[in-house]
Amino acid sequence: MSSKGIQPRIFWQEKYRAEQLAAEMNSSLKEKFLQLQKENVEQSRKVATRQAELDSLLKKKAHMGDQVYISPGRTDAVQLEIKLWELERRREALKNELQVSSSPEEQKSGLLNRLKNDNLQMSTLKKTINEIQEQIKHAEQSLSHTHQ
């Protein structure tokens, strides 16, 4: 028998066993079992949905990766965008951490200092990203003029 035929057979055998066990349970245990089955089905749907989203994002990432490697300027811009995103996440994590572990005055002082530093870094990165995007735009315009 092929492995393709074995899988459905095992599935149906397990399903039959579960139904038999459920039929033999007392009402409260059976109710809990049915609730857990419903939750299992719902979680399985969520997993399938998330997996589809992940697959879609991985395809997009691969496509974007192909596009990025075409132009070194785009590679730089993407790397800076990633760094900016990481800094923003770090800023949020630090804010949350400070709120939990220090007095209100210390929190305020520390947050202000970190916020100033993070904002400075982000504005520098945004400026660099804009400059690189301008360079890409000019390079693409230059390429389109040379091809015409």
Short mmCIF file of N, CA and C in Angstrom, two decimals:
data_model
loop_
_atom_site.label_atom_id
_atom_site.label_comp_id
_atom_site.label_asym_id
_atom_site.label_seq_id
_atom_site.Cartn_x
_atom_site.Cartn_y
_atom_site.Cartn_z
N MET A 1 0.85 -1.18 0.00
CA MET A 1 0.00 0.00 0.00
C MET A 1 0.90 1.25 0.00
N SER A 2 0.53 2.25 -0.78
CA SER A 2 1.36 3.45 -0.87
C SER A 2 1.18 4.32 0.36
N SER A 3 2.14 5.22 0.57
CA SER A 3 2.07 6.11 1.73
C SER A 3 0.91 7.09 1.60
N LYS A 4 0.50 7.38 0.35
CA LYS A 4 -0.64 8.28 0.16
C LYS A 4 -1.93 7.65 0.67
N GLY A 5 -2.05 6.33 0.54
CA GLY A 5 -3.23 5.63 1.02
C GLY A 5 -3.22 5.43 2.52
N ILE A 6 -2.06 5.38 3.10
CA ILE A 6 -1.93 5.15 4.54
C ILE A 6 -2.38 6.37 5.34
N GLN A 7 -2.00 7.56 4.90
CA GLN A 7 -2.32 8.79 5.64
C GLN A 7 -3.82 8.96 5.86
N PRO A 8 -4.65 8.89 4.80
CA PRO A 8 -6.09 9.05 5.04
C PRO A 8 -6.67 7.95 5.93
N ARG A 9 -6.16 6.75 5.78
CA ARG A 9 -6.66 5.64 6.59
C ARG A 9 -6.36 5.89 8.07
N ILE A 10 -5.15 6.33 8.37
CA ILE A 10 -4.78 6.63 9.76
C ILE A 10 -5.64 7.76 10.30
N PHE A 11 -5.86 8.77 9.48
CA PHE A 11 -6.70 9.91 9.90
C PHE A 11 -8.08 9.43 10.31
N TRP A 12 -8.70 8.63 9.47
CA TRP A 12 -10.05 8.15 9.75
C TRP A 12 -10.08 7.21 10.96
N GLN A 13 -9.04 6.41 11.13
CA GLN A 13 -8.98 5.54 12.30
C GLN A 13 -8.90 6.37 13.58
N GLU A 14 -8.07 7.39 13.56
CA GLU A 14 -7.92 8.26 14.73
C GLU A 14 -9.22 9.01 15.01
N LYS A 15 -9.86 9.47 13.96
CA LYS A 15 -11.13 10.19 14.14
C LYS A 15 -12.17 9.26 14.76
N TYR A 16 -12.24 8.04 14.28
CA TYR A 16 -13.19 7.06 14.80
C TYR A 16 -12.92 6.78 16.28
N ARG A 17 -11.64 6.62 16.63
CA ARG A 17 -11.27 6.39 18.04
C ARG A 17 -11.67 7.56 18.92
N ALA A 18 -11.44 8.77 18.44
CA ALA A 18 -11.80 9.96 19.22
C ALA A 18 -13.31 10.03 19.42
N GLU A 19 -14.07 9.70 18.40
CA GLU A 19 -15.53 9.71 18.53
C GLU A 19 -16.00 8.65 19.52
N GLN A 20 -15.37 7.48 19.49
CA GLN A 20 -15.73 6.42 20.44
C GLN A 20 -15.43 6.87 21.88
N LEU A 21 -14.26 7.45 22.07
CA LEU A 21 -13.90 7.93 23.42
C LEU A 21 -14.86 9.01 23.89
N ALA A 22 -15.23 9.92 22.99
CA ALA A 22 -16.15 10.99 23.36
C ALA A 22 -17.51 10.42 23.73
N ALA A 23 -17.95 9.40 23.03
CA ALA A 23 -19.25 8.79 23.33
C ALA A 23 -19.26 8.14 24.71
N GLU A 24 -18.12 7.67 25.17
CA GLU A 24 -18.02 6.98 26.46
C GLU A 24 -17.80 7.93 27.63
N MET A 25 -17.55 9.20 27.38
CA MET A 25 -17.24 10.16 28.45
C MET A 25 -18.52 10.61 29.15
N ASN A 26 -18.33 11.07 30.43
CA ASN A 26 -19.46 11.67 31.13
C ASN A 26 -19.72 13.05 30.52
N SER A 27 -20.84 13.66 30.82
CA SER A 27 -21.27 14.88 30.12
C SER A 27 -20.30 16.05 30.29
N SER A 28 -19.79 16.28 31.49
CA SER A 28 -18.88 17.42 31.68
C SER A 28 -17.56 17.20 30.96
N LEU A 29 -17.05 15.99 31.00
CA LEU A 29 -15.81 15.68 30.31
C LEU A 29 -16.01 15.74 28.80
N LYS A 30 -17.16 15.27 28.35
CA LYS A 30 -17.47 15.30 26.92
C LYS A 30 -17.58 16.75 26.44
N GLU A 31 -18.21 17.59 27.25
CA GLU A 31 -18.35 19.01 26.91
C GLU A 31 -16.98 19.67 26.78
N LYS A 32 -16.11 19.39 27.73
CA LYS A 32 -14.75 19.94 27.68
C LYS A 32 -14.00 19.43 26.45
N PHE A 33 -14.16 18.14 26.14
CA PHE A 33 -13.52 17.53 24.98
C PHE A 33 -13.98 18.21 23.70
N LEU A 34 -15.30 18.42 23.57
CA LEU A 34 -15.84 19.06 22.37
C LEU A 34 -15.35 20.50 22.25
N GLN A 35 -15.26 21.20 23.39
CA GLN A 35 -14.74 22.57 23.38
C GLN A 35 -13.28 22.58 22.91
N LEU A 36 -12.49 21.65 23.42
CA LEU A 36 -11.09 21.57 23.00
C LEU A 36 -10.97 21.22 21.52
N GLN A 37 -11.87 20.38 21.03
CA GLN A 37 -11.86 20.05 19.61
C GLN A 37 -12.12 21.30 18.77
N LYS A 38 -13.12 22.10 19.19
CA LYS A 38 -13.44 23.34 18.48
C LYS A 38 -12.23 24.28 18.49
N GLU A 39 -11.61 24.42 19.64
CA GLU A 39 -10.43 25.28 19.74
C GLU A 39 -9.31 24.77 18.85
N ASN A 40 -9.14 23.46 18.79
CA ASN A 40 -8.11 22.86 17.94
C ASN A 40 -8.37 23.19 16.48
N VAL A 41 -9.62 23.07 16.05
CA VAL A 41 -9.98 23.38 14.66
C VAL A 41 -9.70 24.86 14.38
N GLU A 42 -10.10 25.72 15.30
CA GLU A 42 -9.87 27.16 15.12
C GLU A 42 -8.38 27.49 15.05
N GLN A 43 -7.60 26.89 15.95
CA GLN A 43 -6.16 27.13 15.93
C GLN A 43 -5.53 26.60 14.65
N SER A 44 -6.03 25.47 14.17
CA SER A 44 -5.52 24.92 12.91
C SER A 44 -5.80 25.87 11.75
N ARG A 45 -6.99 26.47 11.76
CA ARG A 45 -7.32 27.46 10.72
C ARG A 45 -6.39 28.66 10.81
N LYS A 46 -6.16 29.12 12.04
CA LYS A 46 -5.27 30.27 12.22
C LYS A 46 -3.86 29.95 11.73
N VAL A 47 -3.39 28.74 12.04
CA VAL A 47 -2.05 28.33 11.59
C VAL A 47 -2.00 28.31 10.07
N ALA A 48 -3.04 27.78 9.44
CA ALA A 48 -3.07 27.72 7.98
C ALA A 48 -3.08 29.13 7.39
N THR A 49 -3.84 30.03 7.99
CA THR A 49 -3.88 31.41 7.52
C THR A 49 -2.52 32.08 7.68
N ARG A 50 -1.92 31.91 8.84
CA ARG A 50 -0.60 32.51 9.09
C ARG A 50 0.46 31.93 8.15
N GLN A 51 0.36 30.62 7.88
CA GLN A 51 1.31 29.99 6.97
C GLN A 51 1.15 30.57 5.57
N ALA A 52 -0.10 30.79 5.14
CA ALA A 52 -0.33 31.39 3.83
C ALA A 52 0.24 32.81 3.78
N GLU A 53 0.04 33.57 4.86
CA GLU A 53 0.61 34.92 4.94
C GLU A 53 2.13 34.87 4.89
N LEU A 54 2.71 33.94 5.63
CA LEU A 54 4.16 33.79 5.64
C LEU A 54 4.68 33.44 4.25
N ASP A 55 4.02 32.50 3.59
CA ASP A 55 4.43 32.12 2.24
C ASP A 55 4.37 33.31 1.30
N SER A 56 3.31 34.09 1.41
CA SER A 56 3.16 35.27 0.57
C SER A 56 4.27 36.28 0.85
N LEU A 57 4.55 36.51 2.12
CA LEU A 57 5.61 37.46 2.49
C LEU A 57 6.98 36.98 2.04
N LEU A 58 7.22 35.68 2.12
CA LEU A 58 8.50 35.14 1.67
C LEU A 58 8.67 35.32 0.16
N LYS A 59 7.57 35.15 -0.59
CA LYS A 59 7.63 35.39 -2.04
C LYS A 59 7.94 36.85 -2.33
N LYS A 60 7.25 37.74 -1.59
CA LYS A 60 7.50 39.17 -1.77
C LYS A 60 8.94 39.52 -1.42
N LYS A 61 9.44 38.92 -0.34
CA LYS A 61 10.82 39.18 0.08
C LYS A 61 11.79 38.74 -1.00
N ALA A 62 11.56 37.56 -1.57
CA ALA A 62 12.45 37.07 -2.62
C ALA A 62 12.41 38.00 -3.82
N HIS A 63 11.21 38.44 -4.20
CA HIS A 63 11.08 39.35 -5.34
C HIS A 63 11.78 40.67 -5.05
N MET A 64 11.57 41.20 -3.84
CA MET A 64 12.21 42.46 -3.48
C MET A 64 13.72 42.30 -3.42
N GLY A 65 14.16 41.15 -2.93
CA GLY A 65 15.60 40.89 -2.89
C GLY A 65 16.20 40.91 -4.28
N ASP A 66 15.49 40.32 -5.24
CA ASP A 66 15.95 40.35 -6.63
C ASP A 66 16.04 41.78 -7.14
N GLN A 67 15.03 42.58 -6.81
CA GLN A 67 15.01 43.97 -7.26
C GLN A 67 16.13 44.79 -6.60
N VAL A 68 16.39 44.51 -5.34
CA VAL A 68 17.40 45.27 -4.60
C VAL A 68 18.79 45.02 -5.17
N TYR A 69 19.09 43.78 -5.53
CA TYR A 69 20.42 43.46 -6.00
C TYR A 69 20.70 44.02 -7.39
N ILE A 70 19.67 44.50 -8.05
CA ILE A 70 19.87 45.12 -9.36
C ILE A 70 20.62 46.44 -9.20
N SER A 71 20.35 47.15 -8.12
CA SER A 71 20.94 48.48 -7.93
C SER A 71 21.60 48.58 -6.56
N PRO A 72 22.89 48.94 -6.54
CA PRO A 72 23.56 49.10 -5.24
C PRO A 72 22.92 50.21 -4.39
N GLY A 73 22.41 51.24 -5.03
CA GLY A 73 21.74 52.31 -4.29
C GLY A 73 20.51 51.81 -3.58
N ARG A 74 19.78 50.95 -4.26
CA ARG A 74 18.59 50.37 -3.63
C ARG A 74 18.98 49.49 -2.46
N THR A 75 20.08 48.77 -2.60
CA THR A 75 20.56 47.93 -1.51
C THR A 75 20.85 48.78 -0.28
N ASP A 76 21.54 49.91 -0.49
CA ASP A 76 21.83 50.81 0.62
C ASP A 76 20.55 51.35 1.24
N ALA A 77 19.60 51.74 0.40
CA ALA A 77 18.34 52.29 0.92
C ALA A 77 17.60 51.25 1.75
N VAL A 78 17.56 50.03 1.27
CA VAL A 78 16.87 48.96 2.01
C VAL A 78 17.57 48.70 3.34
N GLN A 79 18.89 48.66 3.33
CA GLN A 79 19.62 48.42 4.58
C GLN A 79 19.36 49.54 5.59
N LEU A 80 19.29 50.77 5.10
CA LEU A 80 19.00 51.89 6.00
C LEU A 80 17.57 51.83 6.52
N GLU A 81 16.63 51.42 5.67
CA GLU A 81 15.24 51.26 6.12
C GLU A 81 15.15 50.20 7.21
N ILE A 82 15.88 49.11 7.02
CA ILE A 82 15.88 48.03 8.02
C ILE A 82 16.48 48.54 9.33
N LYS A 83 17.57 49.29 9.23
CA LYS A 83 18.20 49.82 10.44
C LYS A 83 17.25 50.79 11.15
N LEU A 84 16.55 51.61 10.38
CA LEU A 84 15.58 52.55 10.95
C LEU A 84 14.47 51.79 11.67
N TRP A 85 13.97 50.74 11.05
CA TRP A 85 12.92 49.93 11.66
C TRP A 85 13.42 49.31 12.96
N GLU A 86 14.65 48.79 12.95
CA GLU A 86 15.22 48.18 14.15
C GLU A 86 15.38 49.21 15.26
N LEU A 87 15.81 50.42 14.91
CA LEU A 87 15.96 51.47 15.91
C LEU A 87 14.61 51.87 16.51
N GLU A 88 13.59 51.94 15.68
CA GLU A 88 12.27 52.28 16.19
C GLU A 88 11.77 51.20 17.16
N ARG A 89 12.01 49.94 16.82
CA ARG A 89 11.61 48.85 17.72
C ARG A 89 12.40 48.91 19.02
N ARG A 90 13.69 49.21 18.91
CA ARG A 90 14.53 49.30 20.11
C ARG A 90 14.06 50.44 21.01
N ARG A 91 13.68 51.55 20.39
CA ARG A 91 13.19 52.70 21.14
C ARG A 91 11.93 52.32 21.92
N GLU A 92 11.01 51.62 21.27
CA GLU A 92 9.79 51.19 21.94
C GLU A 92 10.10 50.22 23.10
N ALA A 93 11.02 49.30 22.87
CA ALA A 93 11.38 48.34 23.92
C ALA A 93 12.01 49.05 25.11
N LEU A 94 12.87 50.01 24.83
CA LEU A 94 13.51 50.77 25.91
C LEU A 94 12.49 51.59 26.68
N LYS A 95 11.54 52.17 25.98
CA LYS A 95 10.50 52.93 26.66
C LYS A 95 9.74 52.03 27.63
N ASN A 96 9.36 50.87 27.15
CA ASN A 96 8.61 49.93 27.99
C ASN A 96 9.44 49.46 29.18
N GLU A 97 10.71 49.19 28.94
CA GLU A 97 11.60 48.73 30.00
C GLU A 97 11.77 49.79 31.08
N LEU A 98 11.95 51.01 30.68
CA LEU A 98 12.15 52.09 31.64
C LEU A 98 10.89 52.34 32.47
N GLN A 99 9.75 52.21 31.87
CA GLN A 99 8.51 52.43 32.61
C GLN A 99 8.34 51.43 33.73
N VAL A 100 8.87 50.24 33.55
CA VAL A 100 8.69 49.18 34.53
C VAL A 100 9.69 49.30 35.68
N SER A 101 10.93 49.70 35.41
CA SER A 101 11.99 49.52 36.40
C SER A 101 12.49 50.76 37.14
N SER A 102 11.98 51.93 36.88
CA SER A 102 12.55 53.09 37.55
C SER A 102 11.45 54.04 38.03
N SER A 103 11.91 55.04 38.82
CA SER A 103 10.98 56.03 39.35
C SER A 103 10.49 56.92 38.19
N PRO A 104 9.40 57.61 38.39
CA PRO A 104 8.87 58.47 37.32
C PRO A 104 9.87 59.53 36.83
N GLU A 105 10.63 60.10 37.77
CA GLU A 105 11.60 61.12 37.38
C GLU A 105 12.73 60.51 36.54
N GLU A 106 13.21 59.35 36.99
CA GLU A 106 14.26 58.66 36.24
C GLU A 106 13.74 58.22 34.88
N GLN A 107 12.52 57.75 34.86
CA GLN A 107 11.92 57.33 33.60
C GLN A 107 11.87 58.50 32.62
N LYS A 108 11.41 59.62 33.11
CA LYS A 108 11.27 60.79 32.25
C LYS A 108 12.62 61.24 31.72
N SER A 109 13.59 61.34 32.60
CA SER A 109 14.93 61.78 32.20
C SER A 109 15.56 60.81 31.21
N GLY A 110 15.51 59.53 31.54
CA GLY A 110 16.09 58.52 30.66
C GLY A 110 15.39 58.47 29.31
N LEU A 111 14.08 58.54 29.35
CA LEU A 111 13.32 58.50 28.10
C LEU A 111 13.62 59.71 27.22
N LEU A 112 13.71 60.87 27.85
CA LEU A 112 14.01 62.07 27.07
C LEU A 112 15.37 61.96 26.40
N ASN A 113 16.36 61.49 27.16
CA ASN A 113 17.70 61.35 26.58
C ASN A 113 17.71 60.34 25.44
N ARG A 114 17.11 59.19 25.70
CA ARG A 114 17.09 58.16 24.65
C ARG A 114 16.26 58.61 23.46
N LEU A 115 15.16 59.28 23.74
CA LEU A 115 14.30 59.76 22.67
C LEU A 115 15.05 60.76 21.80
N LYS A 116 15.79 61.66 22.44
CA LYS A 116 16.58 62.63 21.68
C LYS A 116 17.61 61.91 20.81
N ASN A 117 18.32 60.95 21.40
CA ASN A 117 19.32 60.21 20.63
C ASN A 117 18.69 59.42 19.50
N ASP A 118 17.60 58.73 19.80
CA ASP A 118 16.93 57.94 18.77
C ASP A 118 16.38 58.83 17.65
N ASN A 119 15.78 59.95 18.04
CA ASN A 119 15.25 60.87 17.03
C ASN A 119 16.36 61.42 16.16
N LEU A 120 17.50 61.72 16.77
CA LEU A 120 18.64 62.21 16.00
C LEU A 120 19.11 61.14 15.01
N GLN A 121 19.23 59.92 15.50
CA GLN A 121 19.64 58.82 14.62
C GLN A 121 18.64 58.61 13.51
N MET A 122 17.36 58.64 13.84
CA MET A 122 16.34 58.41 12.83
C MET A 122 16.31 59.53 11.80
N SER A 123 16.46 60.76 12.24
CA SER A 123 16.45 61.86 11.27
C SER A 123 17.67 61.78 10.36
N THR A 124 18.81 61.37 10.91
CA THR A 124 20.00 61.18 10.08
C THR A 124 19.77 60.07 9.07
N LEU A 125 19.20 58.98 9.53
CA LEU A 125 18.91 57.86 8.61
C LEU A 125 17.89 58.26 7.55
N LYS A 126 16.85 58.98 7.95
CA LYS A 126 15.84 59.41 6.98
C LYS A 126 16.47 60.33 5.93
N LYS A 127 17.33 61.22 6.37
CA LYS A 127 18.01 62.12 5.44
C LYS A 127 18.87 61.31 4.47
N THR A 128 19.60 60.35 4.99
CA THR A 128 20.44 59.50 4.14
C THR A 128 19.58 58.70 3.17
N ILE A 129 18.47 58.18 3.65
CA ILE A 129 17.56 57.42 2.78
C ILE A 129 17.05 58.32 1.66
N ASN A 130 16.63 59.53 2.00
CA ASN A 130 16.15 60.46 0.99
C ASN A 130 17.23 60.79 -0.03
N GLU A 131 18.46 60.98 0.43
CA GLU A 131 19.56 61.26 -0.49
C GLU A 131 19.80 60.09 -1.43
N ILE A 132 19.77 58.89 -0.89
CA ILE A 132 19.99 57.69 -1.72
C ILE A 132 18.84 57.53 -2.71
N GLN A 133 17.62 57.80 -2.26
CA GLN A 133 16.48 57.69 -3.17
C GLN A 133 16.60 58.72 -4.29
N GLU A 134 17.07 59.91 -3.97
CA GLU A 134 17.31 60.92 -5.01
C GLU A 134 18.37 60.46 -5.99
N GLN A 135 19.45 59.87 -5.46
CA GLN A 135 20.50 59.35 -6.33
C GLN A 135 19.96 58.26 -7.24
N ILE A 136 19.13 57.40 -6.69
CA ILE A 136 18.52 56.33 -7.50
C ILE A 136 17.65 56.94 -8.58
N LYS A 137 16.85 57.94 -8.20
CA LYS A 137 15.96 58.60 -9.16
C LYS A 137 16.77 59.22 -10.29
N HIS A 138 17.85 59.93 -9.94
CA HIS A 138 18.68 60.56 -10.97
C HIS A 138 19.37 59.52 -11.84
N ALA A 139 19.83 58.45 -11.23
CA ALA A 139 20.49 57.39 -12.00
C ALA A 139 19.50 56.73 -12.95
N GLU A 140 18.28 56.50 -12.50
CA GLU A 140 17.27 55.89 -13.37
C GLU A 140 16.90 56.84 -14.51
N GLN A 141 16.80 58.15 -14.20
CA GLN A 141 16.52 59.13 -15.25
C GLN A 141 17.66 59.17 -16.26
N SER A 142 18.87 59.13 -15.74
CA SER A 142 20.04 59.13 -16.61
C SER A 142 20.06 57.90 -17.50
N LEU A 143 19.73 56.77 -16.94
CA LEU A 143 19.67 55.53 -17.72
C LEU A 143 18.59 55.60 -18.78
N SER A 144 17.43 56.15 -18.43
CA SER A 144 16.35 56.22 -19.40
C SER A 144 16.70 57.18 -20.54
N HIS A 145 17.45 58.26 -20.25
CA HIS A 145 17.88 59.18 -21.29
C HIS A 145 18.93 58.56 -22.20
N THR A 146 19.81 57.76 -21.64
CA THR A 146 20.85 57.12 -22.47
C THR A 146 20.27 56.02 -23.34
N HIS A 147 19.17 55.41 -22.91
CA HIS A 147 18.54 54.35 -23.71
C HIS A 147 17.64 54.91 -24.80
N GLN A 148 17.31 56.18 -24.71
CA GLN A 148 16.41 56.77 -25.72
C GLN A 148 17.15 57.27 -26.90
#
